[in-house]
Amino acid sequence: MASLTDLVNLNLSDCTDNKIIAEYIWVGGSGIDLRSKARTVNGPITSPSQLPKWNYDGSSTGQAPGEDSEVILYPQAIFKDPFRRGDNILVMCDCYTPQGEPIPTNKRYNAAKIFSHPDVAAEVPWYGIEQEYTLLQKDVSWPIGWPVGGYPGPQGPYYCAAGADKAFGRDVVDAHYKACLYAGINISGINGEVMPGQWEFQVGPSVGISAGDEIWVARYILERITEVAGVVLSLDPKPIKGDWNGAGAHTNYSTKSMREPGGYEVIKKAIEKLGKRHKEHIAAYGEGNERRLTGRHETADINTFKWVRTVVFPPAISLLLNIFSPRVCVEFSQGVANRGASIRVGRDTEKEGKGYFEDRRPASNMDPYVVTGMIAETTILWKN
């Protein structure tokens, strides 16, 4: 008799007459939960335009009233399915009313408008998103590897560490890494984070709206893998109170002008714009971010905007600059990559006079459509 594993992994290619399974994925009513359902379509599929629109009961996801509950799914991006494999696909969708209006939780719609603006498209914005997350024990909502109701040793030994007493959940992390590569997501790396039980994966460089699509599908794949492993994925920006690092989604960003000679001046002007809209960005960068952005644990205070470039400069002059520049504080570290900042400019960018910067403010539970679109809108379209 076939086992459940055999049936789950059953190869249908010889007996389904070009039928494939398309898993339609969308963002639910909380703005962070992911929902999906599958349908059979004729394959192979090479573009989302080949797929039909579909619908679901929005009253069951907090996205529509019961008396008018139909929500329409528009396929927007496709990925290979690492679970069913073969020609089967994952389909990232956004959500509309039957009249064709985007529903309030459809954040992709506005981001797509920003990225299709001629001025933004001409700048070919690149994103590299560092998605941090925490793995929790299923029945107690406590990080894996931690004693139930207790605490491990203090932070220090766990970042990028190896060993059964320091790295917890590597099997989940590696499975996710390989599954994302299989799916065609531009995942560029993984590492263990500062708090034990916390990890990070990086997606990018991705251009424009694709950064949001890839992060959402990478999150979906991670949810599916933790489901199999019997652990719980948390994107809470501060899952454990106290002297523990929170979880962010640092967003690295560059435009065509920033990547060309003289780009460093463009970067500085972009950062100045971000500083002037700091409150608007913070409000859109993730629920509960105030618990993470405390000014400790490698963050700037949530009410402070400062950017850091890593060049050697006398401390006395650094102090004077900080006193006389209270709105946008520029710190000159002693050749050390200072991460207690809102925006960080790396050594290579400083040295080469072009490149990218890192926005360290987004929380781990941020909507990547909102964050990427807002950064492009502020730095390219906003006239201060």
C-alpha positions as MATLAB code, in Angstrom:
seq = 'MASLTDLVNLNLSDCTDNKIIAEYIWVGGSGIDLRSKARTVNGPITSPSQLPKWNYDGSSTGQAPGEDSEVILYPQAIFKDPFRRGDNILVMCDCYTPQGEPIPTNKRYNAAKIFSHPDVAAEVPWYGIEQEYTLLQKDVSWPIGWPVGGYPGPQGPYYCAAGADKAFGRDVVDAHYKACLYAGINISGINGEVMPGQWEFQVGPSVGISAGDEIWVARYILERITEVAGVVLSLDPKPIKGDWNGAGAHTNYSTKSMREPGGYEVIKKAIEKLGKRHKEHIAAYGEGNERRLTGRHETADINTFKWVRTVVFPPAISLLLNIFSPRVCVEFSQGVANRGASIRVGRDTEKEGKGYFEDRRPASNMDPYVVTGMIAETTILWKN';
ca = [
       0.000    0.000    0.000;
       1.249    3.476   -0.846;
       2.219    5.682    2.080;
       0.938    9.211    2.565;
       4.377   10.518    1.550;
       4.235    8.483   -1.647;
       0.850    9.944   -2.530;
       1.877   13.519   -1.728;
       4.911   13.108   -3.988;
       2.971   11.305   -6.712;
       4.159   12.266  -10.202;
       1.094   13.074  -12.319;
       2.918   13.960  -15.530;
       2.122   10.687  -17.309;
      -1.612   10.605  -16.627;
      -3.136   14.079  -16.447;
      -3.198   15.116  -20.120;
      -1.390   18.442  -19.596;
      -3.396   19.251  -16.463;
      -1.443   21.078  -13.751;
      -2.237   22.424  -10.288;
      -2.088   26.190   -9.740;
      -1.999   27.335   -6.115;
      -3.526   30.835   -5.980;
      -2.016   32.878   -3.111;
      -3.241   36.188   -1.683;
      -2.800   38.410    1.369;
      -5.626   38.099    3.895;
      -7.568   40.600    5.937;
      -4.954   41.238    8.622;
      -2.528   42.471    5.971;
       0.063   39.893    7.042;
      -1.744   36.527    6.828;
      -1.459   34.497    3.650;
      -4.295   32.477    2.151;
      -4.302   30.078   -0.787;
      -6.401   27.564   -2.670;
      -5.696   25.346   -5.657;
      -7.330   24.718   -9.000;
      -6.650   22.552  -12.043;
      -5.694   24.349  -15.251;
      -4.278   23.386  -18.617;
      -0.513   23.656  -18.673;
       2.215   24.395  -18.950;
       1.770   28.020  -17.861;
       4.506   30.531  -18.663;
       2.758   33.824  -17.833;
       0.111   34.938  -15.327;
      -1.882   36.321  -18.275;
      -2.628   32.726  -19.293;
      -4.460   32.078  -16.030;
      -8.122   32.785  -15.335;
      -9.276   35.141  -12.612;
     -10.826   33.371   -9.651;
     -12.828   34.253   -6.557;
     -13.126   33.500   -2.849;
     -15.353   34.236    0.132;
     -13.992   37.492    1.516;
     -16.277   37.329    4.560;
     -14.177   34.391    5.783;
     -10.896   36.329    5.532;
     -12.041   39.658    6.970;
     -12.066   41.314    3.544;
     -15.768   41.592    2.629;
     -19.188   41.676    4.331;
     -21.273   38.526    4.427;
     -24.033   40.005    2.272;
     -21.564   40.833   -0.534;
     -18.662   38.490    0.087;
     -17.231   37.690   -3.347;
     -13.654   38.883   -3.913;
     -11.897   38.407   -7.252;
      -8.314   37.137   -7.537;
      -6.168   38.573  -10.336;
      -3.072   36.436  -11.096;
       0.017   38.676  -11.105;
       3.160   36.509  -10.826;
       3.943   32.814  -11.149;
       6.585   30.602   -9.546;
       7.439   26.918   -9.759;
       5.783   24.896   -7.005;
       8.492   23.263   -4.825;
       5.903   21.107   -3.047;
       4.071   19.515   -5.979;
       6.923   20.084   -8.456;
       6.627   19.183  -12.135;
       4.810   21.886  -14.104;
       2.687   22.874  -11.115;
       2.872   26.509  -10.050;
       2.379   29.015   -7.247;
       0.430   32.099   -8.306;
       0.719   35.413   -6.462;
      -2.564   37.312   -6.801;
      -4.063   40.599   -5.709;
      -7.693   41.190   -4.819;
     -10.576   43.190   -6.319;
     -14.317   43.671   -5.987;
     -16.507   42.141   -8.716;
     -16.675   45.683  -10.160;
     -12.890   45.703  -10.620;
     -11.965   48.016   -7.738;
      -8.983   47.040   -5.550;
     -10.117   46.108   -2.038;
      -8.535   48.047    0.889;
      -6.033   45.294    1.734;
      -4.754   45.176   -1.859;
      -1.488   47.067   -1.383;
      -0.010   45.735   -4.603;
      -2.329   47.885   -6.722;
      -0.905   51.209   -5.520;
       2.674   49.911   -5.619;
       2.206   48.820   -9.228;
       1.006   52.325  -10.111;
       4.136   53.819   -8.550;
       6.474   51.408  -10.327;
       4.764   51.975  -13.676;
       5.246   55.748  -13.440;
       7.657   56.730  -16.251;
      10.055   58.525  -13.887;
      10.245   55.489  -11.588;
      10.519   52.954  -14.413;
      13.388   54.955  -15.945;
      15.327   54.647  -12.666;
      15.040   50.820  -12.581;
      14.807   50.635   -8.754;
      16.576   47.654   -7.199;
      15.681   46.189   -3.812;
      17.411   43.719   -1.550;
      15.201   42.833    1.415;
      16.581   41.166    4.551;
      13.620   39.288    6.008;
      14.117   38.346    9.669;
      11.758   35.923   11.395;
      11.436   33.816   14.532;
      10.598   30.118   14.807;
       8.327   29.251   17.742;
       7.427   26.011   19.491;
       3.939   25.143   18.329;
       2.031   24.706   21.579;
       3.700   27.311   23.788;
       4.532   30.215   21.391;
       8.092   30.321   22.705;
      11.210   30.328   20.480;
      12.535   26.942   19.454;
      15.645   25.902   21.355;
      14.568   27.885   24.414;
      13.620   26.058   27.625;
       9.856   26.259   28.053;
       9.096   29.177   30.335;
      12.801   29.981   30.626;
      15.612   31.695   28.802;
      18.820   30.604   27.088;
      22.155   32.263   27.719;
      22.453   35.941   26.714;
      22.957   37.076   23.124;
      26.419   36.782   21.659;
      27.077   33.145   20.682;
      24.115   32.699   18.325;
      24.636   35.031   15.351;
      25.753   32.995   12.307;
      26.652   30.199   14.716;
      26.851   26.426   14.394;
      26.159   23.790   17.024;
      23.204   22.156   18.729;
      23.390   24.630   21.641;
      23.474   27.718   19.409;
      21.647   27.108   16.100;
      18.000   26.050   16.352;
      15.895   25.209   13.291;
      18.539   24.913   10.606;
      16.633   22.099    8.875;
      13.656   24.425    8.354;
      15.915   27.242    7.167;
      17.818   25.110    4.641;
      14.617   23.535    3.338;
      13.203   27.016    2.790;
      16.386   28.215    1.061;
      16.326   25.344   -1.443;
      12.575   25.587   -2.004;
      12.853   29.298   -2.849;
      15.674   28.613   -5.306;
      13.548   25.899   -6.914;
      10.575   28.276   -7.144;
      12.636   30.856   -9.008;
      12.719   33.406   -6.202;
      15.893   35.480   -6.258;
      16.875   34.462   -2.727;
      20.469   35.527   -2.186;
      21.340   34.086    1.216;
      20.427   33.065    4.777;
      21.961   33.423    8.220;
      21.251   32.820   11.868;
      20.336   36.012   13.718;
      21.412   37.528   17.049;
      18.512   36.173   19.091;
      18.486   32.362   19.287;
      15.638   30.858   17.276;
      15.673   33.843   14.926;
      16.843   33.663   11.303;
      17.052   35.776    8.194;
      16.781   35.277    4.470;
      17.602   37.835    1.811;
      15.769   38.386   -1.474;
      17.259   40.483   -4.254;
      18.376   42.379   -6.070;
      14.843   42.466   -7.459;
      13.435   45.179   -9.686;
      10.342   47.160   -8.761;
       7.122   45.290   -8.019;
       8.855   41.892   -8.285;
      10.529   42.521   -4.902;
       7.126   42.491   -3.207;
       5.928   39.449   -5.149;
       9.058   37.484   -4.247;
       8.975   38.337   -0.540;
       5.309   37.380   -0.238;
       5.807   34.057   -2.007;
       8.975   33.361    0.005;
       6.924   33.946    3.163;
       4.234   31.599    1.867;
       6.801   28.869    1.198;
       8.198   29.361    4.701;
       4.707   29.036    6.179;
       4.225   25.766    4.310;
       7.578   24.375    5.457;
       6.984   25.301    9.105;
       3.564   23.647    8.772;
       5.279   20.389    7.803;
       7.942   20.785   10.504;
       5.400   21.464   13.254;
       6.844   24.830   14.255;
       5.256   28.284   14.043;
       6.527   31.209   11.965;
       6.440   34.591   13.718;
       6.990   37.908   11.948;
       6.441   39.871   15.147;
       9.027   42.685   15.276;
       9.701   42.075   18.980;
       8.564   38.541   19.832;
      10.352   38.440   23.200;
      10.466   41.372   25.603;
      13.721   42.339   27.265;
      17.358   42.329   26.225;
      16.800   40.518   22.931;
      17.074   41.795   19.389;
      13.855   42.399   17.495;
      13.133   41.315   13.938;
      13.273   43.689   10.986;
      13.147   43.689    7.211;
      16.049   45.961    6.310;
      15.494   47.201    2.775;
      18.487   47.890    0.565;
      17.732   50.249   -2.305;
      19.335   51.803   -5.342;
      18.274   53.496   -8.548;
      19.989   53.742  -11.915;
      21.225   57.232  -11.016;
      22.627   55.962   -7.704;
      24.501   53.153   -9.432;
      26.185   55.453  -11.960;
      29.217   57.733  -11.394;
      28.237   60.574   -9.091;
      25.512   58.444   -7.563;
      26.562   59.221   -4.014;
      25.184   62.750   -4.360;
      21.873   61.274   -5.557;
      21.889   58.954   -2.528;
      22.385   61.849   -0.119;
      19.494   63.787   -1.656;
      17.277   60.689   -1.448;
      18.128   60.204    2.224;
      17.311   63.858    2.923;
      13.853   63.297    1.405;
      13.355   60.180    3.528;
      14.222   62.179    6.623;
      11.586   64.778    5.843;
       8.917   62.061    5.536;
      10.164   59.978    8.473;
       6.818   59.918   10.321;
       4.879   58.848    7.227;
       7.307   56.017    6.555;
       7.328   54.815   10.164;
       3.517   54.722   10.147;
       3.620   52.382    7.126;
       6.612   50.233    8.104;
       4.917   47.593   10.251;
       2.613   47.079   13.228;
       4.336   47.045   16.625;
       7.554   48.547   15.278;
       7.757   50.890   18.279;
       8.600   47.832   20.419;
      11.613   47.183   18.182;
      12.888   50.692   17.359;
      13.982   51.657   20.844;
      17.461   52.969   20.107;
      18.961   49.785   21.503;
      19.617   46.386   19.923;
      21.030   47.761   16.655;
      18.248   50.261   15.930;
      17.669   53.980   16.000;
      14.910   55.361   18.199;
      11.575   55.407   16.377;
      11.263   59.185   16.772;
      14.760   59.916   15.498;
      15.969   59.938   11.920;
      19.689   59.624   11.389;
      21.894   58.196    8.732;
      25.361   56.807    9.027;
      28.271   56.609    6.641;
      31.275   54.616    7.696;
      34.332   56.823    7.322;
      37.022   57.717    9.832;
      36.464   61.202   11.246;
      37.577   62.947   14.460;
      34.997   62.454   17.243;
      34.926   66.156   18.129;
      33.798   67.141   14.637;
      31.266   64.313   14.605;
      29.801   65.704   17.841;
      29.525   69.223   16.416;
      27.808   67.952   13.273;
      25.269   66.071   15.335;
      24.552   69.136   17.476;
      24.030   71.435   14.519;
      22.091   68.949   12.392;
      19.217   67.805   14.655;
      16.749   67.039   11.866;
      18.931   64.722    9.806;
      21.746   63.481   11.981;
      24.871   62.297   10.150;
      27.213   60.116   12.176;
      30.835   59.471   11.222;
      31.901   56.207   12.825;
      35.480   55.215   13.410;
      35.648   52.875   10.434;
      33.001   50.604   11.976;
      29.663   49.726   10.377;
      27.285   51.489   12.783;
      23.885   49.785   12.707;
      22.161   52.020   15.250;
      20.781   54.221   12.502;
      17.686   54.756   10.385;
      19.664   54.661    7.142;
      23.098   53.129    6.659;
      25.442   53.778    3.751;
      28.082   51.077    3.372;
      31.842   51.404    2.926;
      31.814   50.357   -0.727;
      29.272   53.030   -1.644;
      31.299   55.667    0.205;
      34.525   54.507   -1.429;
      33.199   54.188   -4.988;
      30.970   57.245   -4.900;
      27.956   55.261   -6.052;
      25.852   52.276   -5.027;
      22.983   51.813   -2.579;
      21.759   52.512    0.936;
      20.004   50.421    3.582;
      16.750   51.517    5.211;
      16.852   49.782    8.599;
      13.451   50.976    9.798;
      10.989   48.437    8.266;
       9.698   45.811   10.685;
       9.697   42.090    9.923;
       5.909   42.174    9.414;
       5.956   45.070    6.946;
       4.079   44.815    3.657;
       6.822   44.711    0.994;
       4.515   46.319   -1.575;
       3.976   49.291    0.742;
       7.625   49.702    1.745;
       9.187   49.333   -1.701;
       6.591   51.541   -3.343;
       6.870   54.220   -0.668;
      10.664   54.366   -0.873;
      10.488   54.816   -4.650;
       7.724   57.395   -4.380;
       9.591   59.475   -1.784;
      13.029   59.327   -3.392;
      11.987   59.703   -7.040;
       8.533   61.309   -7.265;
       8.189   63.406   -4.107;
       9.073   67.069   -4.587;
      10.191   68.461   -1.242;
];
